Tab-separated table of C-alpha atoms in Angstrom:
chain	number	residue	atom	x	y	z
A	1	MET	CA	13.796	8.373	7.062
A	2	GLN	CA	11.624	8.895	10.139
A	3	ALA	CA	9.872	5.902	11.681
A	4	LEU	CA	6.249	5.648	12.744
A	5	THR	CA	4.954	2.882	15.029
A	6	ILE	CA	1.635	1.188	14.323
A	7	ASN	CA	0.144	-1.459	16.589
A	8	ALA	CA	-1.780	-4.158	14.757
A	9	THR	CA	-3.778	-7.306	15.446
A	10	LEU	CA	-3.258	-10.530	13.509
A	11	ARG	CA	-6.295	-11.618	11.508
A	12	GLU	CA	-7.361	-15.163	12.260
A	13	GLN	CA	-9.795	-15.256	9.364
A	14	VAL	CA	-9.858	-13.708	5.898
A	15	GLY	CA	-12.672	-13.374	3.402
A	16	LYS	CA	-15.637	-11.090	2.783
A	17	VAL	CA	-17.508	-11.881	5.999
A	18	ALA	CA	-14.464	-11.407	8.224
A	19	THR	CA	-13.426	-8.257	6.356
A	20	LYS	CA	-16.874	-6.752	6.735
A	21	ALA	CA	-16.805	-7.422	10.476
A	22	ILE	CA	-13.393	-5.753	10.774
A	23	ARG	CA	-14.574	-2.608	9.005
A	24	LYS	CA	-17.712	-2.512	11.129
A	25	ALA	CA	-15.455	-2.461	14.191
A	26	LYS	CA	-13.738	0.687	12.807
A	27	ARG	CA	-10.615	-1.217	11.853
A	28	VAL	CA	-8.833	-1.486	8.498
A	29	PRO	CA	-7.858	-4.847	6.958
A	30	CYS	CA	-4.187	-4.869	5.944
A	31	VAL	CA	-1.613	-7.178	4.364
A	32	LEU	CA	2.171	-7.204	4.739
A	33	TYR	CA	3.988	-8.457	1.632
A	34	GLY	CA	7.655	-9.085	0.933
A	35	GLY	CA	8.371	-11.929	3.338
A	36	ASP	CA	8.002	-15.677	2.874
A	37	THR	CA	4.205	-15.444	3.107
A	38	PRO	CA	1.732	-12.537	3.272
A	39	ILE	CA	0.685	-11.528	6.799
A	40	HIS	CA	-2.929	-10.458	7.293
A	41	PHE	CA	-3.740	-8.082	10.138
A	42	SER	CA	-5.938	-5.132	11.056
A	43	VAL	CA	-5.338	-1.654	12.439
A	44	PRO	CA	-7.730	0.896	14.031
A	45	GLU	CA	-8.641	3.332	11.268
A	46	ASN	CA	-7.745	6.352	13.418
A	47	ASP	CA	-4.157	5.103	13.663
A	48	PHE	CA	-3.627	5.840	9.968
A	49	LYS	CA	-4.129	9.598	10.253
A	50	GLU	CA	-0.465	10.453	10.755
A	51	LEU	CA	0.723	7.994	8.120
A	52	ILE	CA	-1.678	8.724	5.275
A	53	TYR	CA	-2.929	12.288	5.673
A	54	THR	CA	0.514	13.888	5.533
A	55	PRO	CA	3.003	14.877	2.817
A	56	ARG	CA	5.759	13.034	4.700
A	57	ALA	CA	7.055	9.546	3.969
A	58	TYR	CA	7.685	7.155	6.840
A	59	ILE	CA	9.229	3.800	7.592
A	60	VAL	CA	6.560	1.956	9.552
A	61	GLU	CA	7.339	-0.232	12.536
A	62	LEU	CA	4.484	-2.712	12.589
A	63	ILE	CA	3.993	-4.336	15.974
A	64	ILE	CA	1.606	-7.256	15.580
A	65	ASP	CA	-0.112	-8.582	18.727
A	66	LYS	CA	2.593	-6.855	20.797
A	67	LYS	CA	4.960	-9.698	19.884
A	68	GLN	CA	6.424	-9.444	16.411
A	69	THR	CA	7.870	-6.264	14.885
A	70	TYR	CA	8.336	-5.667	11.156
A	71	LYS	CA	9.818	-2.711	9.296
A	72	ALA	CA	7.738	-1.738	6.285
A	73	ILE	CA	6.599	1.027	3.982
A	74	LEU	CA	3.131	1.862	2.736
A	75	GLN	CA	2.700	0.255	-0.678
A	76	ASP	CA	-0.950	0.724	-1.638
A	77	ILE	CA	-4.160	2.058	-0.156
A	78	GLN	CA	-7.773	1.742	-1.256
A	79	PHE	CA	-10.444	4.318	-0.428
A	80	HIS	CA	-14.225	4.089	-0.630
A	81	PRO	CA	-15.303	5.905	-3.835
A	82	VAL	CA	-18.036	7.875	-2.038
A	83	THR	CA	-17.069	8.286	1.622
A	84	ASP	CA	-13.252	8.246	1.179
A	85	ALA	CA	-13.054	5.814	4.093
A	86	ILE	CA	-9.950	3.601	4.090
A	87	LEU	CA	-10.940	0.163	2.815
A	88	HIS	CA	-7.629	-1.680	2.625
A	89	VAL	CA	-3.904	-1.054	3.075
A	90	ASP	CA	-0.914	-2.975	1.711
A	91	PHE	CA	2.534	-2.769	3.277
A	92	LEU	CA	5.892	-3.927	1.918
A	93	GLN	CA	8.340	-5.465	4.364
A	94	LEU	CA	11.831	-3.947	4.454
A	95	PHE	CA	15.102	-5.831	4.654
A	96	ASP	CA	18.425	-4.113	5.426
A	97	GLU	CA	20.244	-5.259	2.280
A	98	LYS	CA	17.313	-5.201	-0.152
A	99	PRO	CA	16.629	-1.966	-2.118
A	100	VAL	CA	13.091	-0.649	-2.047
A	101	VAL	CA	11.133	1.668	-4.361
A	102	ILE	CA	9.289	4.544	-2.733
A	103	GLU	CA	7.969	8.032	-3.516
A	104	VAL	CA	9.678	10.730	-1.449
A	105	PRO	CA	8.242	14.234	-0.983
A	106	VAL	CA	9.898	17.303	-2.500
A	107	ARG	CA	10.760	20.211	-0.197
A	108	ILE	CA	11.156	23.624	-1.802
A	109	LYS	CA	13.967	25.804	-0.413
A	110	GLY	CA	14.389	29.549	-0.972
A	111	VAL	CA	12.596	32.172	-3.063
A	112	PRO	CA	13.578	32.418	-6.745
A	113	ILE	CA	15.263	35.563	-8.110
A	114	GLY	CA	12.632	35.481	-10.831
A	115	VAL	CA	9.917	35.907	-8.205
A	116	LEU	CA	11.700	38.452	-6.000
A	117	SER	CA	12.927	40.868	-8.658
A	118	GLN	CA	11.328	39.911	-11.975
A	119	GLY	CA	7.657	39.522	-11.093
A	120	GLY	CA	7.579	35.838	-11.946
A	121	VAL	CA	5.614	33.016	-10.360
A	122	LEU	CA	7.044	29.777	-8.972
A	123	ARG	CA	5.301	26.649	-10.174
A	124	VAL	CA	5.990	23.327	-8.441
A	125	ASN	CA	5.357	20.519	-10.928
A	126	ARG	CA	6.170	17.509	-8.762
A	127	GLN	CA	5.272	16.990	-5.124
A	128	LYS	CA	6.942	13.562	-4.916
A	129	ILE	CA	9.780	11.774	-6.680
A	130	ALA	CA	10.132	7.997	-7.091
A	131	LEU	CA	13.468	6.511	-6.109
A	132	ARG	CA	15.174	3.226	-5.232
A	133	ALA	CA	17.453	2.833	-2.210
A	134	LEU	CA	18.424	0.623	0.693
A	135	PRO	CA	16.221	1.293	3.759
A	136	LYS	CA	19.112	2.958	5.619
A	137	ASN	CA	19.577	5.432	2.737
A	138	LEU	CA	15.951	6.479	2.301
A	139	PRO	CA	15.732	10.285	2.665
A	140	ASP	CA	12.919	12.051	4.519
A	141	PHE	CA	12.562	14.424	1.566
A	142	LEU	CA	14.373	15.732	-1.517
A	143	GLU	CA	15.389	19.369	-1.187
A	144	CYS	CA	14.919	21.581	-4.228
A	145	ASP	CA	16.781	24.917	-3.910
A	146	VAL	CA	14.980	27.259	-6.288
A	147	THR	CA	16.825	30.438	-5.207
A	148	PRO	CA	18.881	30.880	-8.444
A	149	LEU	CA	15.913	30.434	-10.790
A	150	ARG	CA	15.031	33.368	-13.042
A	151	ILE	CA	11.982	33.675	-15.283
A	152	GLY	CA	12.089	30.840	-17.769
A	153	ASN	CA	14.472	28.722	-15.675
A	154	LYS	CA	13.594	25.171	-14.639
A	155	PHE	CA	14.795	22.853	-11.894
A	156	TYR	CA	15.202	19.369	-13.395
A	157	VAL	CA	15.064	16.111	-11.491
A	158	THR	CA	18.672	15.396	-12.489
A	159	GLU	CA	19.776	18.103	-10.043
A	160	LEU	CA	18.567	15.875	-7.201
A	161	LYS	CA	20.971	13.031	-7.996
A	162	ASN	CA	22.658	11.431	-5.007
A	163	PRO	CA	24.989	8.409	-4.687
A	164	ASP	CA	22.817	7.044	-1.850
A	165	PHE	CA	19.822	6.402	-4.094
A	166	GLU	CA	18.661	6.005	-7.692
A	167	ILE	CA	16.007	8.384	-9.010
A	168	LEU	CA	13.412	6.551	-11.081
A	169	GLU	CA	12.236	9.471	-13.194
A	170	SER	CA	13.010	10.620	-16.743
A	171	GLU	CA	15.863	13.118	-16.906
A	172	ASN	CA	13.617	15.730	-18.536
A	173	VAL	CA	11.146	15.803	-15.634
A	174	VAL	CA	10.766	19.365	-14.312
A	175	VAL	CA	10.400	19.593	-10.536
A	176	ALA	CA	9.843	23.365	-10.407
A	177	GLN	CA	10.045	26.372	-12.699
A	178	VAL	CA	9.592	30.145	-12.701
A	179	ARG	CA	7.092	31.488	-15.182
A	180	THR	CA	5.982	34.977	-16.140
A	181	SER	CA	2.880	36.039	-14.231
A	182	ARG	CA	-0.209	37.310	-16.015
A	183	THR	CA	0.218	40.677	-14.324
A	184	ALA	CA	3.795	40.947	-15.584
A	185	LEU	CA	2.683	40.100	-19.095
A	186	LYS	CA	0.030	42.837	-19.070
A	187	THR	CA	2.466	45.474	-17.805
A	188	SER	CA	5.494	44.493	-19.895
A	189	PRO	CA	6.851	47.008	-22.492
A	190	GLU	CA	5.974	44.617	-25.313
A	191	ALA	CA	2.393	44.314	-24.133
A	192	THR	CA	2.098	48.116	-23.734
A	193	GLU	CA	3.422	48.747	-27.261
A	194	GLU	CA	1.015	46.229	-28.732
A	195	SER	CA	-1.888	47.855	-26.866
A	196	THR	CA	-0.867	51.357	-28.088
A	197	GLU	CA	-0.510	50.184	-31.675
A	198	ALA	CA	-3.911	48.553	-31.525
A	199	LYS	CA	-5.516	51.765	-30.284
A	200	GLU	CA	-3.785	53.924	-32.927
A	201	GLY	CA	-4.855	51.591	-35.660
A	202	SER	CA	-8.498	51.571	-34.611
C-alpha cells in the first residue's frame, strides 16, 4: 500500500479550550491509538486533502515534531454537520506483525460483455471492501474484472479472495453486476409483443 507523509505537532494541552484554539489556527486535533498510550497532536487542515478527499487508501507516516515517526492508518474522522470542516481525526498505529482492519477501494477492470453486446448496464454496488491483513500485505486496491459478466451475472466478493489477507464481508455480498437497461427493456421482443397485444385489445 502506498505511503503518505504527514507532519504533525505534539499537543501540550488537551481539552475544549486548547482544542478550540487549535481549530482557530486552521489545524485539526488528532489522536494516535494502538501504542502504549494515546498520542495527541495536531495537523494543518490543508494537509489532509490528499489523505481524505480521495478514493485511495494510504499508510500514513506521521512525523511528530520532526523527531518521532509512526506508521498508521486513518481510523475515524469527524466533520462539522453544517460546514463539513474536519473537526477531529483518529489514527491507528501499525506494527509489522500485528494484523490491521481497513477498508480498501475497489477498482473495476474491463467492460462487461453484457454492456458491449447485450445493451446492459454495469452497476457497482461496493466502492470499498473491509479486510484484515498484516501492514506489509495491505493492497492499494482490490481489482474486480467484470469483462466476462453478461446480463444477470454478478461479481461476488468471494472472487476477490487472496491468501495475503482476509476479507471481512459476507460471502453473498455483490461487488458489481450487469443489469438490463430501461431502454433494452422497452425495445425487447417481449415488451413489443405486450405493447401490440395491449393495442389490439383496446
